[in-house]
C-alpha cells in the first residue's frame, strides 16, 4: 500500500450522533439470527407474526456497514415477497436502548447469541461409561 494505507483508516468510532430513525409503512424492526453470506441474513422480525425472513443488505450499505449476528436492524418489507426483506439500517447499542425506551422494540427479545448457544449445547454428547468397568 501507499501513503494512505500506511496512515491507517480514519477513526469513525466517534461518529456524530445521528437522529434516531423510526419505522414507517412497510418497514419493521428485526434482529439478525444467522449470517448466510453474499449479503444475505436470516432476520427475526418484531411484527405481529414474529416471522423469520431472508434479509438482503441493500447496495448503499454493502461494504460500508458491517452487520453481525445479533445486531438490530431496520428492514423494508416487500409487498410481493413476504419471506424476503431488505436491510435498510443498522442500529447501534445506544440506539437500541433508545428504541426500547420509546417502546418501539420489545424489552426482552430472542437474542441471537442465546440461540447459537442452544445449538452448541445440542452438539454436546455425554457418555455414562465408567472406566473401572473396563
PDB file of C-alpha atoms in Angstrom:
ATOM      1  CA  UNK A   1       0.000   0.000   0.000  1.00  0.00           C
ATOM      2  CA  UNK A   2       0.875   3.587  -0.381  1.00  0.00           C
ATOM      3  CA  UNK A   3       0.874   6.577   1.908  1.00  0.00           C
ATOM      4  CA  UNK A   4      -2.865   6.413   2.641  1.00  0.00           C
ATOM      5  CA  UNK A   5      -2.578   2.754   3.637  1.00  0.00           C
ATOM      6  CA  UNK A   6       0.299   3.454   5.995  1.00  0.00           C
ATOM      7  CA  UNK A   7      -1.626   6.262   7.681  1.00  0.00           C
ATOM      8  CA  UNK A   8      -4.356   3.809   8.533  1.00  0.00           C
ATOM      9  CA  UNK A   9      -8.093   4.014   8.433  1.00  0.00           C
ATOM     10  CA  UNK A  10      -9.684   7.210   9.702  1.00  0.00           C
ATOM     11  CA  UNK A  11     -11.296   6.709  13.102  1.00  0.00           C
ATOM     12  CA  UNK A  12     -15.073   6.534  12.692  1.00  0.00           C
ATOM     13  CA  UNK A  13     -15.812   5.139  16.149  1.00  0.00           C
ATOM     14  CA  UNK A  14     -16.693   8.593  17.478  1.00  0.00           C
ATOM     15  CA  UNK A  15     -19.301   9.144  14.796  1.00  0.00           C
ATOM     16  CA  UNK A  16     -21.511  12.176  15.008  1.00  0.00           C
ATOM     17  CA  UNK A  17     -24.761  11.339  16.702  1.00  0.00           C
ATOM     18  CA  UNK A  18     -27.364  10.703  14.072  1.00  0.00           C
ATOM     19  CA  UNK A  19     -31.075  11.148  14.503  1.00  0.00           C
ATOM     20  CA  UNK A  20     -32.941   8.029  15.609  1.00  0.00           C
ATOM     21  CA  UNK A  21     -34.888   6.572  12.683  1.00  0.00           C
ATOM     22  CA  UNK A  22     -38.261   5.008  13.489  1.00  0.00           C
ATOM     23  CA  UNK A  23     -40.074   2.520  11.273  1.00  0.00           C
ATOM     24  CA  UNK A  24     -42.522   3.688   8.626  1.00  0.00           C
ATOM     25  CA  UNK A  25     -45.082   1.895   6.471  1.00  0.00           C
ATOM     26  CA  UNK A  26     -43.793  -1.420   5.087  1.00  0.00           C
ATOM     27  CA  UNK A  27     -40.815  -1.315   7.481  1.00  0.00           C
ATOM     28  CA  UNK A  28     -40.146  -3.399  10.575  1.00  0.00           C
ATOM     29  CA  UNK A  29     -37.529  -3.820  13.289  1.00  0.00           C
ATOM     30  CA  UNK A  30     -35.588  -7.093  13.243  1.00  0.00           C
ATOM     31  CA  UNK A  31     -32.644  -8.912  14.786  1.00  0.00           C
ATOM     32  CA  UNK A  32     -30.070 -10.881  12.790  1.00  0.00           C
ATOM     33  CA  UNK A  33     -30.239 -14.585  13.719  1.00  0.00           C
ATOM     34  CA  UNK A  34     -27.969 -16.082  11.062  1.00  0.00           C
ATOM     35  CA  UNK A  35     -25.386 -14.724   8.610  1.00  0.00           C
ATOM     36  CA  UNK A  36     -25.734 -16.570   5.308  1.00  0.00           C
ATOM     37  CA  UNK A  37     -23.113 -14.833   3.170  1.00  0.00           C
ATOM     38  CA  UNK A  38     -23.336 -12.881  -0.090  1.00  0.00           C
ATOM     39  CA  UNK A  39     -25.058 -10.001   1.712  1.00  0.00           C
ATOM     40  CA  UNK A  40     -27.888 -12.190   2.972  1.00  0.00           C
ATOM     41  CA  UNK A  41     -29.015 -12.697   6.547  1.00  0.00           C
ATOM     42  CA  UNK A  42     -31.791 -14.513   8.339  1.00  0.00           C
ATOM     43  CA  UNK A  43     -33.640 -11.970  10.474  1.00  0.00           C
ATOM     44  CA  UNK A  44     -36.306 -12.344  13.166  1.00  0.00           C
ATOM     45  CA  UNK A  45     -38.839  -9.565  12.621  1.00  0.00           C
ATOM     46  CA  UNK A  46     -40.645  -7.977  15.584  1.00  0.00           C
ATOM     47  CA  UNK A  47     -44.003  -7.743  13.839  1.00  0.00           C
ATOM     48  CA  UNK A  48     -47.294  -9.360  14.843  1.00  0.00           C
ATOM     49  CA  UNK A  49     -46.321 -12.743  13.391  1.00  0.00           C
ATOM     50  CA  UNK A  50     -42.706 -12.681  14.736  1.00  0.00           C
ATOM     51  CA  UNK A  51     -41.707 -14.047  11.355  1.00  0.00           C
ATOM     52  CA  UNK A  52     -38.243 -15.144  10.212  1.00  0.00           C
ATOM     53  CA  UNK A  53     -37.358 -13.638   6.862  1.00  0.00           C
ATOM     54  CA  UNK A  54     -34.431 -13.641   4.471  1.00  0.00           C
ATOM     55  CA  UNK A  55     -32.858 -10.185   4.656  1.00  0.00           C
ATOM     56  CA  UNK A  56     -30.697  -8.735   1.896  1.00  0.00           C
ATOM     57  CA  UNK A  57     -28.293  -5.854   2.583  1.00  0.00           C
ATOM     58  CA  UNK A  58     -29.133  -3.029   0.218  1.00  0.00           C
ATOM     59  CA  UNK A  59     -26.472  -1.736  -2.153  1.00  0.00           C
ATOM     60  CA  UNK A  60     -25.628   1.524  -0.368  1.00  0.00           C
ATOM     61  CA  UNK A  61     -24.807  -0.392   2.836  1.00  0.00           C
ATOM     62  CA  UNK A  62     -22.700  -3.153   1.253  1.00  0.00           C
ATOM     63  CA  UNK A  63     -19.025  -2.953   2.247  1.00  0.00           C
ATOM     64  CA  UNK A  64     -19.717   0.217   4.254  1.00  0.00           C
ATOM     65  CA  UNK A  65     -21.752  -1.046   7.215  1.00  0.00           C
ATOM     66  CA  UNK A  66     -20.815  -4.426   8.672  1.00  0.00           C
ATOM     67  CA  UNK A  67     -23.720  -6.343  10.164  1.00  0.00           C
ATOM     68  CA  UNK A  68     -23.046  -9.172  12.614  1.00  0.00           C
ATOM     69  CA  UNK A  69     -25.018 -11.868  14.374  1.00  0.00           C
ATOM     70  CA  UNK A  70     -27.367 -10.406  16.976  1.00  0.00           C
ATOM     71  CA  UNK A  71     -27.420  -6.863  15.546  1.00  0.00           C
ATOM     72  CA  UNK A  72     -30.690  -4.946  15.421  1.00  0.00           C
ATOM     73  CA  UNK A  73     -31.680  -3.637  12.006  1.00  0.00           C
ATOM     74  CA  UNK A  74     -34.493  -1.838  10.244  1.00  0.00           C
ATOM     75  CA  UNK A  75     -35.867  -3.856   7.339  1.00  0.00           C
ATOM     76  CA  UNK A  76     -38.049  -2.829   4.450  1.00  0.00           C
ATOM     77  CA  UNK A  77     -40.732  -5.412   3.708  1.00  0.00           C
ATOM     78  CA  UNK A  78     -41.611  -6.423   0.171  1.00  0.00           C
ATOM     79  CA  UNK A  79     -45.238  -6.314  -0.926  1.00  0.00           C
ATOM     80  CA  UNK A  80     -44.772  -9.104  -3.467  1.00  0.00           C
ATOM     81  CA  UNK A  81     -42.494 -11.438  -1.402  1.00  0.00           C
ATOM     82  CA  UNK A  82     -43.457 -11.956   2.232  1.00  0.00           C
ATOM     83  CA  UNK A  83     -40.481 -14.223   3.017  1.00  0.00           C
ATOM     84  CA  UNK A  84     -37.860 -11.678   1.891  1.00  0.00           C
ATOM     85  CA  UNK A  85     -36.926  -8.182   3.052  1.00  0.00           C
ATOM     86  CA  UNK A  86     -34.207  -5.574   2.530  1.00  0.00           C
ATOM     87  CA  UNK A  87     -31.951  -4.407   5.373  1.00  0.00           C
ATOM     88  CA  UNK A  88     -32.130  -0.610   5.346  1.00  0.00           C
ATOM     89  CA  UNK A  89     -30.294   0.440   8.523  1.00  0.00           C
ATOM     90  CA  UNK A  90     -28.235  -0.999  11.379  1.00  0.00           C
ATOM     91  CA  UNK A  91     -28.840   0.307  14.908  1.00  0.00           C
ATOM     92  CA  UNK A  92     -26.041   0.870  17.432  1.00  0.00           C
ATOM     93  CA  UNK A  93     -26.393  -0.360  21.030  1.00  0.00           C
ATOM     94  CA  UNK A  94     -27.257   3.153  22.182  1.00  0.00           C
ATOM     95  CA  UNK A  95     -29.957   3.482  19.522  1.00  0.00           C
ATOM     96  CA  UNK A  96     -31.412   0.093  20.519  1.00  0.00           C
ATOM     97  CA  UNK A  97     -31.736   1.196  24.143  1.00  0.00           C
ATOM     98  CA  UNK A  98     -33.407   4.443  22.985  1.00  0.00           C
ATOM     99  CA  UNK A  99     -35.853   2.421  20.852  1.00  0.00           C
ATOM    100  CA  UNK A 100     -36.674   0.268  23.886  1.00  0.00           C
ATOM    101  CA  UNK A 101     -37.292   3.382  25.988  1.00  0.00           C
ATOM    102  CA  UNK A 102     -39.613   4.663  23.260  1.00  0.00           C
ATOM    103  CA  UNK A 103     -41.364   1.253  23.401  1.00  0.00           C
ATOM    104  CA  UNK A 104     -40.650   0.563  19.726  1.00  0.00           C
ATOM    105  CA  UNK A 105     -38.705  -2.640  20.498  1.00  0.00           C
ATOM    106  CA  UNK A 106     -39.719  -5.355  22.968  1.00  0.00           C
ATOM    107  CA  UNK A 107     -37.758  -5.372  26.242  1.00  0.00           C
ATOM    108  CA  UNK A 108     -36.725  -8.999  26.010  1.00  0.00           C
ATOM    109  CA  UNK A 109     -36.102 -10.267  22.530  1.00  0.00           C
ATOM    110  CA  UNK A 110     -34.806 -13.640  21.449  1.00  0.00           C
ATOM    111  CA  UNK A 111     -31.095 -12.922  21.470  1.00  0.00           C
ATOM    112  CA  UNK A 112     -29.300 -14.491  18.515  1.00  0.00           C
ATOM    113  CA  UNK A 113     -26.323 -15.315  20.727  1.00  0.00           C
ATOM    114  CA  UNK A 114     -28.586 -17.356  23.015  1.00  0.00           C
ATOM    115  CA  UNK A 115     -29.960 -19.271  20.027  1.00  0.00           C
ATOM    116  CA  UNK A 116     -26.443 -20.065  18.902  1.00  0.00           C
ATOM    117  CA  UNK A 117     -25.526 -21.205  22.429  1.00  0.00           C
ATOM    118  CA  UNK A 118     -28.504 -23.588  22.458  1.00  0.00           C
ATOM    119  CA  UNK A 119     -27.320 -25.111  19.175  1.00  0.00           C
ATOM    120  CA  UNK A 120     -23.855 -25.641  20.663  1.00  0.00           C
ATOM    121  CA  UNK A 121     -25.396 -27.299  23.744  1.00  0.00           C
ATOM    122  CA  UNK A 122     -27.250 -29.730  21.472  1.00  0.00           C
ATOM    123  CA  UNK A 123     -23.914 -30.824  19.987  1.00  0.00           C
ATOM    124  CA  UNK A 124     -22.638 -31.805  23.432  1.00  0.00           C
ATOM    125  CA  UNK A 125     -22.688 -35.592  23.926  1.00  0.00           C
ATOM    126  CA  UNK A 126     -22.467 -37.188  27.362  1.00  0.00           C
ATOM    127  CA  UNK A 127     -21.478 -40.793  27.949  1.00  0.00           C
ATOM    128  CA  UNK A 128     -22.392 -42.880  31.003  1.00  0.00           C
ATOM    129  CA  UNK A 129     -19.269 -45.027  30.814  1.00  0.00           C
ATOM    130  CA  UNK A 130     -17.321 -45.897  33.909  1.00  0.00           C
ATOM    131  CA  UNK A 131     -13.632 -46.567  33.275  1.00  0.00           C
ATOM    132  CA  UNK A 132     -13.452 -49.005  36.204  1.00  0.00           C
ATOM    133  CA  UNK A 133     -15.883 -51.375  34.418  1.00  0.00           C
ATOM    134  CA  UNK A 134     -13.376 -51.913  31.615  1.00  0.00           C
TER     135      UNK A 134
END
